[in-house]
PDB file of C-alpha atoms in Angstrom:
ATOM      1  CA  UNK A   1       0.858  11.229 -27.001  1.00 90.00           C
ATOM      2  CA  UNK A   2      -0.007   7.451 -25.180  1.00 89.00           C
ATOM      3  CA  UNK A   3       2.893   6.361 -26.230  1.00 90.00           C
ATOM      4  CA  UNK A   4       5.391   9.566 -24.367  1.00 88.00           C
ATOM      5  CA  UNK A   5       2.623   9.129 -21.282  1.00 81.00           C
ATOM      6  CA  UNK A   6       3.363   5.863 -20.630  1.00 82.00           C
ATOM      7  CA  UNK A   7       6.655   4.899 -22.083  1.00 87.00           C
ATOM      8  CA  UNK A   8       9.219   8.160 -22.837  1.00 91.00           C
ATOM      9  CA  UNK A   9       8.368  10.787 -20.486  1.00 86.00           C
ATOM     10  CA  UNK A  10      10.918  10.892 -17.432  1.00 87.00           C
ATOM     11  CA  UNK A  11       9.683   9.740 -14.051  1.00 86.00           C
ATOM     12  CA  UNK A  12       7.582  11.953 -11.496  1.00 90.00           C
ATOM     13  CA  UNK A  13       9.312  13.342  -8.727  1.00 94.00           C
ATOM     14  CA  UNK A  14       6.941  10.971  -6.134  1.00 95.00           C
ATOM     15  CA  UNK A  15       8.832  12.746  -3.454  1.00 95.00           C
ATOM     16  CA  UNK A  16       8.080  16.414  -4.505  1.00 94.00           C
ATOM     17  CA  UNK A  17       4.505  15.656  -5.477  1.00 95.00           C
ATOM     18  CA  UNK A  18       3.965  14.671  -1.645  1.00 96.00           C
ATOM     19  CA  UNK A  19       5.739  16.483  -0.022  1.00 94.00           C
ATOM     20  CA  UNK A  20       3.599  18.459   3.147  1.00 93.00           C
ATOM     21  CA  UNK A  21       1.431  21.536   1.604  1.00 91.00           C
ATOM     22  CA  UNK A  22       0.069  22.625   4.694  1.00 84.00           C
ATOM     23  CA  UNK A  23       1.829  25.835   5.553  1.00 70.00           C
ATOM     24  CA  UNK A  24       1.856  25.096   8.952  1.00 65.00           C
ATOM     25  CA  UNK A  25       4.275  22.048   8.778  1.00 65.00           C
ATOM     26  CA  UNK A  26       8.078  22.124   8.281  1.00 63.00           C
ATOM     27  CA  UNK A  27       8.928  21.290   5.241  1.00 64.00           C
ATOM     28  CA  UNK A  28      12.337  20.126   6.227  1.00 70.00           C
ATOM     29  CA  UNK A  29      10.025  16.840   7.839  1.00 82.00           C
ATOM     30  CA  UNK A  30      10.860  13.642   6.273  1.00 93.00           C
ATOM     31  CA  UNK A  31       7.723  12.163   3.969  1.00 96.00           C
ATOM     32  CA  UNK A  32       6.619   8.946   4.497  1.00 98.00           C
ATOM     33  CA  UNK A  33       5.588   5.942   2.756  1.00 98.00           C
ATOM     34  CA  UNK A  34       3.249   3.302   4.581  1.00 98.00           C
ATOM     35  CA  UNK A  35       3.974  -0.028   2.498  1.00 98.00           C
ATOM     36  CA  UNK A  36       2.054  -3.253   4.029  1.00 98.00           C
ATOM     37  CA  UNK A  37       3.177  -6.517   3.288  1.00 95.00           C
ATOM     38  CA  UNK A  38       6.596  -5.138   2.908  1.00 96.00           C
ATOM     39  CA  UNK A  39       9.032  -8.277   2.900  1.00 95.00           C
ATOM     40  CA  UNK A  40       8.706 -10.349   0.026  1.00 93.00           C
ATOM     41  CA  UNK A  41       7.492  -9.735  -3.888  1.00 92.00           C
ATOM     42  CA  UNK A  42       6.544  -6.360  -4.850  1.00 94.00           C
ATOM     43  CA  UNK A  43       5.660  -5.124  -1.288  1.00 95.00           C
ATOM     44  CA  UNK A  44       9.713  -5.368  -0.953  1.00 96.00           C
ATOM     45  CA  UNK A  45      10.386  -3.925  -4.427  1.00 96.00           C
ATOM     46  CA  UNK A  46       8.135  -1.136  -3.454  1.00 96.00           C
ATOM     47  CA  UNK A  47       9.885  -0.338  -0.238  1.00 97.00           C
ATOM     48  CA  UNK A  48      13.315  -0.450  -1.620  1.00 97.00           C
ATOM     49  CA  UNK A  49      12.157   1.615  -4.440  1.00 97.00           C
ATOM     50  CA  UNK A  50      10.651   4.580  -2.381  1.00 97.00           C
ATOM     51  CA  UNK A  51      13.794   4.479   0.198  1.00 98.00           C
ATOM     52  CA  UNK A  52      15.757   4.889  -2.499  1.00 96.00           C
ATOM     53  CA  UNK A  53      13.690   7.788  -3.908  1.00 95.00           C
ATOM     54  CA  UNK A  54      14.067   9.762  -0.491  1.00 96.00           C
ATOM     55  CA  UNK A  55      10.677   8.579   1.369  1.00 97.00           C
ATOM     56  CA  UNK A  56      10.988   7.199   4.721  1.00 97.00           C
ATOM     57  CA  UNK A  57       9.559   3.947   5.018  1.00 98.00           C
ATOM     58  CA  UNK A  58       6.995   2.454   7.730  1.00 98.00           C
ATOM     59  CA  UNK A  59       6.635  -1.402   7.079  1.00 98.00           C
ATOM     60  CA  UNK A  60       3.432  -2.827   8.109  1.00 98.00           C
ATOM     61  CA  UNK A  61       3.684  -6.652   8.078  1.00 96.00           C
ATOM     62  CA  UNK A  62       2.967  -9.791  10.651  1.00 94.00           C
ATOM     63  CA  UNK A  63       6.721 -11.199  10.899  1.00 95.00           C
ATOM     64  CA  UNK A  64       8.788  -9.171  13.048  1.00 95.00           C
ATOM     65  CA  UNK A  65      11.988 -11.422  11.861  1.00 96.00           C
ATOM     66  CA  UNK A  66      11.532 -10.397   8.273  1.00 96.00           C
ATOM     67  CA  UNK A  67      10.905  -6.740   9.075  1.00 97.00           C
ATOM     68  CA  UNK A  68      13.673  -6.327  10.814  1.00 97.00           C
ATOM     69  CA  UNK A  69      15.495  -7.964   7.789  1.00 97.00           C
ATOM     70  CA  UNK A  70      14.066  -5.568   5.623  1.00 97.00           C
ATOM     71  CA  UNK A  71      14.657  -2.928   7.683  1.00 97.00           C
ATOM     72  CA  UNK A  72      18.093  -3.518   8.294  1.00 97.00           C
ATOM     73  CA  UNK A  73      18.796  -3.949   4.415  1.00 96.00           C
ATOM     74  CA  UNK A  74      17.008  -0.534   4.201  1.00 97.00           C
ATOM     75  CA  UNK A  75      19.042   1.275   6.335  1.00 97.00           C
ATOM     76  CA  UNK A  76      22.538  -0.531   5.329  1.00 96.00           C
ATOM     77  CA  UNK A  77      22.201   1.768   2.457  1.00 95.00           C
ATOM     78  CA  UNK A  78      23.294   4.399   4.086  1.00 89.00           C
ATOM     79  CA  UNK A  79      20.843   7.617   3.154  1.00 92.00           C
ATOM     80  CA  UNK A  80      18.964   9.857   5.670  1.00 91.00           C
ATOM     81  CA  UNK A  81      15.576   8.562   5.933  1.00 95.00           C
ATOM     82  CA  UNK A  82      14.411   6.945   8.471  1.00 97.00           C
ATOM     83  CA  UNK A  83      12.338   3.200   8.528  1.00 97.00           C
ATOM     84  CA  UNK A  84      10.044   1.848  11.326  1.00 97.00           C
ATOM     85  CA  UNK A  85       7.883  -1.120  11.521  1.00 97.00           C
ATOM     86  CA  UNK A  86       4.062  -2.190  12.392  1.00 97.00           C
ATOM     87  CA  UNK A  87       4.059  -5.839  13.431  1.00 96.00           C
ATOM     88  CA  UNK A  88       0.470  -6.698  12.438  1.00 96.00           C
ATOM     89  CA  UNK A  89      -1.646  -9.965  11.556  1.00 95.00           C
ATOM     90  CA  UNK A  90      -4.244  -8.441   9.193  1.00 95.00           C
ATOM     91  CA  UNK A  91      -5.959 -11.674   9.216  1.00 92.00           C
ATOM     92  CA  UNK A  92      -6.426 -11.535  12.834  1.00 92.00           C
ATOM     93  CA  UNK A  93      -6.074  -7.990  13.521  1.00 91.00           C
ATOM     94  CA  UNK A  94      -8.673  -6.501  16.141  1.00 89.00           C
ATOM     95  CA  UNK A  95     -10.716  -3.008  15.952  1.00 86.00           C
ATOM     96  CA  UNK A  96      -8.797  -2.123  18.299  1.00 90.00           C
ATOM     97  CA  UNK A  97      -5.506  -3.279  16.198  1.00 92.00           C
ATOM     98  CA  UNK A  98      -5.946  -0.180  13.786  1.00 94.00           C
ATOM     99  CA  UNK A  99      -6.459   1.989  16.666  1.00 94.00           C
ATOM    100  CA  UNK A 100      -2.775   0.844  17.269  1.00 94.00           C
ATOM    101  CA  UNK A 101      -1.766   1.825  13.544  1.00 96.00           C
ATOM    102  CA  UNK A 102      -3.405   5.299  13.780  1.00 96.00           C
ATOM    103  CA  UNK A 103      -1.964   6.383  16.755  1.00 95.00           C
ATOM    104  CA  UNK A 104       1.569   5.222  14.843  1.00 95.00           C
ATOM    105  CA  UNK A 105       0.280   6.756  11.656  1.00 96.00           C
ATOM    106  CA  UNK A 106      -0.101  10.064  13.896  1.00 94.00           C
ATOM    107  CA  UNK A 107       3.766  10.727  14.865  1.00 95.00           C
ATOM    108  CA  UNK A 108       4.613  10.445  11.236  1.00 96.00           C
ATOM    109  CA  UNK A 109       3.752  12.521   7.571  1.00 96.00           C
ATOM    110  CA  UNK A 110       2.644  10.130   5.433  1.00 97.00           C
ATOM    111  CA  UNK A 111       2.429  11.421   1.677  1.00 97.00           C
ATOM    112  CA  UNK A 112       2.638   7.705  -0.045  1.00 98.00           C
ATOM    113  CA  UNK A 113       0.387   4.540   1.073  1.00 98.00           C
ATOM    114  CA  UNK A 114       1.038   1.257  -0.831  1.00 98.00           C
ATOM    115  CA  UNK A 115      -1.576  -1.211   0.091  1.00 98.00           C
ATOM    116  CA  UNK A 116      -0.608  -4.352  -0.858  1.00 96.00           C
ATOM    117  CA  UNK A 117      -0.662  -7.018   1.212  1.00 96.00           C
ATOM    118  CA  UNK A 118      -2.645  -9.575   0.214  1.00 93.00           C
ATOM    119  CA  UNK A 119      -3.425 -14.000   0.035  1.00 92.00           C
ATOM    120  CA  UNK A 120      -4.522 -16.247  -2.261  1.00 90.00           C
ATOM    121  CA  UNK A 121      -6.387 -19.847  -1.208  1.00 87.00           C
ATOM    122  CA  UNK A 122      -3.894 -22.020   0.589  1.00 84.00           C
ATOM    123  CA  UNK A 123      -3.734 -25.270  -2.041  1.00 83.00           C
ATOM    124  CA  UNK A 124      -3.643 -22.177  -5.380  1.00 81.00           C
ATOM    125  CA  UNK A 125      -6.237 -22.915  -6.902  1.00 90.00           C
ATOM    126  CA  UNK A 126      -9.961 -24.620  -6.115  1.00 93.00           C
ATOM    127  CA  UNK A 127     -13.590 -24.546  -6.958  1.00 95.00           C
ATOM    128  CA  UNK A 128     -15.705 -22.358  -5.140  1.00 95.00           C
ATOM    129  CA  UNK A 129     -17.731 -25.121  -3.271  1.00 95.00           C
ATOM    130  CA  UNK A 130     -14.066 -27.117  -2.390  1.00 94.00           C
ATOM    131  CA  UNK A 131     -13.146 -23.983  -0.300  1.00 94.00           C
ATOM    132  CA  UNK A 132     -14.174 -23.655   3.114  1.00 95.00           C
ATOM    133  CA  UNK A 133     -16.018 -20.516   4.507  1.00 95.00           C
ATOM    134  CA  UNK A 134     -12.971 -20.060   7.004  1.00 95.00           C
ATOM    135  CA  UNK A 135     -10.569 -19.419   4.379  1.00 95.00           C
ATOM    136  CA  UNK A 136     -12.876 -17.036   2.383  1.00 95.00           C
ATOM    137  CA  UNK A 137     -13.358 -15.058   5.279  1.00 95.00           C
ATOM    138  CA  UNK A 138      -9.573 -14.749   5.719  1.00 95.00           C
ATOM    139  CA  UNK A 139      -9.108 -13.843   2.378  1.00 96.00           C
ATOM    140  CA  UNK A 140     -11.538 -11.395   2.730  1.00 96.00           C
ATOM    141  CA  UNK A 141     -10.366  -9.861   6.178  1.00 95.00           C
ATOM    142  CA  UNK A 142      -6.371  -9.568   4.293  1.00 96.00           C
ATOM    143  CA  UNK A 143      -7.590  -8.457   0.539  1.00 97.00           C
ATOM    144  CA  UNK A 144     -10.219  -6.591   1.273  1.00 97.00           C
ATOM    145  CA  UNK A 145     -10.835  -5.258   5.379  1.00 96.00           C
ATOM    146  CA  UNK A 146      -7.390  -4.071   5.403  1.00 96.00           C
ATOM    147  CA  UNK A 147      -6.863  -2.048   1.909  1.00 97.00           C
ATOM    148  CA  UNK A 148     -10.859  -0.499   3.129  1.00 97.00           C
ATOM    149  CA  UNK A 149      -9.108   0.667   6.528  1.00 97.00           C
ATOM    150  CA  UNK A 150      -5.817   1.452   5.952  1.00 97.00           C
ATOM    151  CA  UNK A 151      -7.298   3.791   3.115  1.00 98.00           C
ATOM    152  CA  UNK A 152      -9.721   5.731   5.552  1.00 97.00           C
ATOM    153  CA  UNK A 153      -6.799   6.162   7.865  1.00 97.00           C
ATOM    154  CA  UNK A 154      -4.529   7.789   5.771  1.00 97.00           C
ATOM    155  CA  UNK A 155      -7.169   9.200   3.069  1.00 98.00           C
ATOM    156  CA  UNK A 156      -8.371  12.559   5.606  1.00 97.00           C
ATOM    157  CA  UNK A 157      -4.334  12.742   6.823  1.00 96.00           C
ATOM    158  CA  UNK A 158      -3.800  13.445   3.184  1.00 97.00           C
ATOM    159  CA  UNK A 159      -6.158  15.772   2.485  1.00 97.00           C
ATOM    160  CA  UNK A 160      -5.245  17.868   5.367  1.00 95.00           C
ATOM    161  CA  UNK A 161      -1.811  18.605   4.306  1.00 94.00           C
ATOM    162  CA  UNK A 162      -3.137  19.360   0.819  1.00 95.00           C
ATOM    163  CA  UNK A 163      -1.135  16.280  -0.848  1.00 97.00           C
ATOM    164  CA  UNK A 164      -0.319  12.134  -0.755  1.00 97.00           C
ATOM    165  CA  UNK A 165      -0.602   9.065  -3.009  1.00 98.00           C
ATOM    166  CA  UNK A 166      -2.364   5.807  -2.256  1.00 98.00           C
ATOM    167  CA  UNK A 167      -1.680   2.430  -4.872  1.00 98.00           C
ATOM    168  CA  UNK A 168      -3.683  -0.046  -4.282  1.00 98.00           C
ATOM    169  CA  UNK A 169      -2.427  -3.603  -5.578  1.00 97.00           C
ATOM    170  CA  UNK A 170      -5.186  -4.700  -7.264  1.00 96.00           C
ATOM    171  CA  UNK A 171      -5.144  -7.889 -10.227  1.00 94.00           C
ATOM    172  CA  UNK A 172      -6.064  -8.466 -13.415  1.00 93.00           C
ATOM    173  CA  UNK A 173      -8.317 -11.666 -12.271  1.00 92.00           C
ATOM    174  CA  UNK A 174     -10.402  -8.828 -10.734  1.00 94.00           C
ATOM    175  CA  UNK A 175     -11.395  -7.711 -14.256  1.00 94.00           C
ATOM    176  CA  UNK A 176     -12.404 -10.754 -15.760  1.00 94.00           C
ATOM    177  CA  UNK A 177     -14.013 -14.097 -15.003  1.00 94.00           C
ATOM    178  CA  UNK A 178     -11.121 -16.316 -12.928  1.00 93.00           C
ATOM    179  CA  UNK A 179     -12.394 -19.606 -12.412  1.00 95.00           C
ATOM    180  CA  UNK A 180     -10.685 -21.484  -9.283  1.00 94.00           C
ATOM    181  CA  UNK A 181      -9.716 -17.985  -8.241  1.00 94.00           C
ATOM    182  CA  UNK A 182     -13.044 -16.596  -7.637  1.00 95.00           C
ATOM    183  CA  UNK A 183     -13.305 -15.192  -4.312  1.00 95.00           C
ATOM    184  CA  UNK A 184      -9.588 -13.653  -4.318  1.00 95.00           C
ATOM    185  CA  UNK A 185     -10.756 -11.921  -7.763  1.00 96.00           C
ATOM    186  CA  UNK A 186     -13.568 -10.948  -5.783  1.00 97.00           C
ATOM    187  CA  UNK A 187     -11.734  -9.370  -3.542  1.00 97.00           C
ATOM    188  CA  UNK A 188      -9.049  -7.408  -6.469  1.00 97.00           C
ATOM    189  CA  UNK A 189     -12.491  -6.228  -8.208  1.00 97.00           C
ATOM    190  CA  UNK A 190     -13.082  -4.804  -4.777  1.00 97.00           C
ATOM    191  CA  UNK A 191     -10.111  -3.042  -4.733  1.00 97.00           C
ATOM    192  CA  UNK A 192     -10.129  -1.996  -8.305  1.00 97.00           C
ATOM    193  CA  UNK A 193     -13.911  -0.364  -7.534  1.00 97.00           C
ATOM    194  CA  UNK A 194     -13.439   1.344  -4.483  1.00 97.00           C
ATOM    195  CA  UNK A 195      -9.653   3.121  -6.373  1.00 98.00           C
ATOM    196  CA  UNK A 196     -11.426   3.876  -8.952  1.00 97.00           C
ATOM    197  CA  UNK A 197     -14.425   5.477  -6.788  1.00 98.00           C
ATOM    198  CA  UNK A 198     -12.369   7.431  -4.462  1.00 98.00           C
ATOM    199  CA  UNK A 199     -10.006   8.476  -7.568  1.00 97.00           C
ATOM    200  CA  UNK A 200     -13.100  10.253  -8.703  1.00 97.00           C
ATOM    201  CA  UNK A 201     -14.489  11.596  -5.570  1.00 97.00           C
ATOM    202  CA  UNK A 202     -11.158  13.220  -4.685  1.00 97.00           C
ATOM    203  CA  UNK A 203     -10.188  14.260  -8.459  1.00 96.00           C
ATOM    204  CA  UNK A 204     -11.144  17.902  -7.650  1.00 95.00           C
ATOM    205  CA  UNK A 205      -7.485  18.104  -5.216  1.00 96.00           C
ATOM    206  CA  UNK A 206      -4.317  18.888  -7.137  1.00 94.00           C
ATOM    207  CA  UNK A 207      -1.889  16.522  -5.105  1.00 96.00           C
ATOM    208  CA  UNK A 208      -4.034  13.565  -4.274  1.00 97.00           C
ATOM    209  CA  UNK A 209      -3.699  10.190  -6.357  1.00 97.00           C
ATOM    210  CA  UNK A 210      -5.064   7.389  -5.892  1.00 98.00           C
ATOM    211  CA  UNK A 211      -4.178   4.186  -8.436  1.00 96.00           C
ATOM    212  CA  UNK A 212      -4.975   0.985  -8.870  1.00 97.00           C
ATOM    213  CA  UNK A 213      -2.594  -1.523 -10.154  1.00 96.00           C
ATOM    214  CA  UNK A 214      -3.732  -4.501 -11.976  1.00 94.00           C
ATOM    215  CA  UNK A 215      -0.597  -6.525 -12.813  1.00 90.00           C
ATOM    216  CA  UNK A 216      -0.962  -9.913 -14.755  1.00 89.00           C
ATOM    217  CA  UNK A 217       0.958 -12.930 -12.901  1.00 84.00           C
ATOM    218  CA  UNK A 218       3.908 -12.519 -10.771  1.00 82.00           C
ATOM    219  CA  UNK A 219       6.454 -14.577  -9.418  1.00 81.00           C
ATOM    220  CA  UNK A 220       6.512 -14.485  -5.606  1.00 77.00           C
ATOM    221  CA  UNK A 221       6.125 -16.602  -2.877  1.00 74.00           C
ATOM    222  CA  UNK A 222       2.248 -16.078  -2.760  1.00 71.00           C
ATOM    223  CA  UNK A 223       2.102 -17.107  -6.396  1.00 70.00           C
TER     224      UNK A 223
END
């Protein structure tokens, strides 16, 4: 039975699953998926994944060059969804910064969130007392300030129309001791906790999911 859960059986329907519940919405209205740090890495692979799979696609990143790139390579695929872009610095962004985000979040129906942007410690790797209190609290503002927000944005949007996903990209540092790495596997336990929590406060809806991903090491720009 593990083995047809996690290998064999064929693919949810992500699309279907979060699609709009609430009676009083059309259900003709294009579902959205909220993807932050959408242009490089698996922020892009998830994007061009769920465009693909019929979501629209909001891209929530601090390079307005590269989203447009994205979002042009999005929409040279010719399907009917839709993509728009959030040009936000999470590791400068202002209260009033997710004010701007909600009121986006508001002229859309968002069924998926993927938070994962995220940073490691400029030089890779460093002992705790080597890294300076300004870059921890950056690190913290990205990893952890932004997943917490964007979450309680979208989190009551989702329960109100009865359906919607949230992955959260957490790591596997987060789970065990990561020397040199400690405060960004601070900040991946974090994530891990809180998906976990709110998996279990919100396991009594039918449609709502939230995940945590812990993958090993990947190959991207930030790695």
């Amino acid at each position: 039975y593990f083995l047809f859960i996690h290998f064999c059986r064929p693919p949810t329907n992500l699309l279907k699953r979060y699609q709009n519940r609430n009676t009083t919405r059309n259900k003709r209205e294009q579902v959205w998926a909220v993807v932050t740090g959408p242009t490089s890495g698996i922020g892009l692979s998830m994007a061009k994944k769920l465009y693909v799979r019929g979501f629209s696609i909001l891209l929530v990143g601090r390079s307005p060059e590269r989203l447009t790139r994205v979002k042009d390579e999005l929409l040279q695929m010719n399907l009917n969804q839709q993509v728009k872009i959030i040009e936000i610095d999470f590791s400068k962004a202002k209260p009033q910064s997710f004010h701007m985000i909600e009121n986006e979040l508001s002229l859309v129906d968002v069924g998926l969130l993927v938070n994962n942007v995220g940073m490691v410690l400029s030089n890779g790797l460093a002992y705790f007392i080597e890294t300076s209190a300004k870059e921890m609290a950056k690190i913290c503002e990205v990893n952890i300030k932004t997943m917490l927000l964007m979450t309680r944005l979208v989190l009551p949007r989702m329960i109100q129309r009865k359906s919607g996903g949230i992955i959260n990209m957490s790591s596997m540092s987060g789970l065990h001791a990561s020397p040199m790495l400690a405060t960004y596997a601070a900040t991946k336990s974090f994530i891990n906790s809180l998906s976990t929590s709110l998996s279990e406060e919100t396991s009594g809806l039918q449609y709502i999911d939230i995940q945590s991903v812990t993958p090993g090491f990947v190959s991207t720009k930030m790695s």
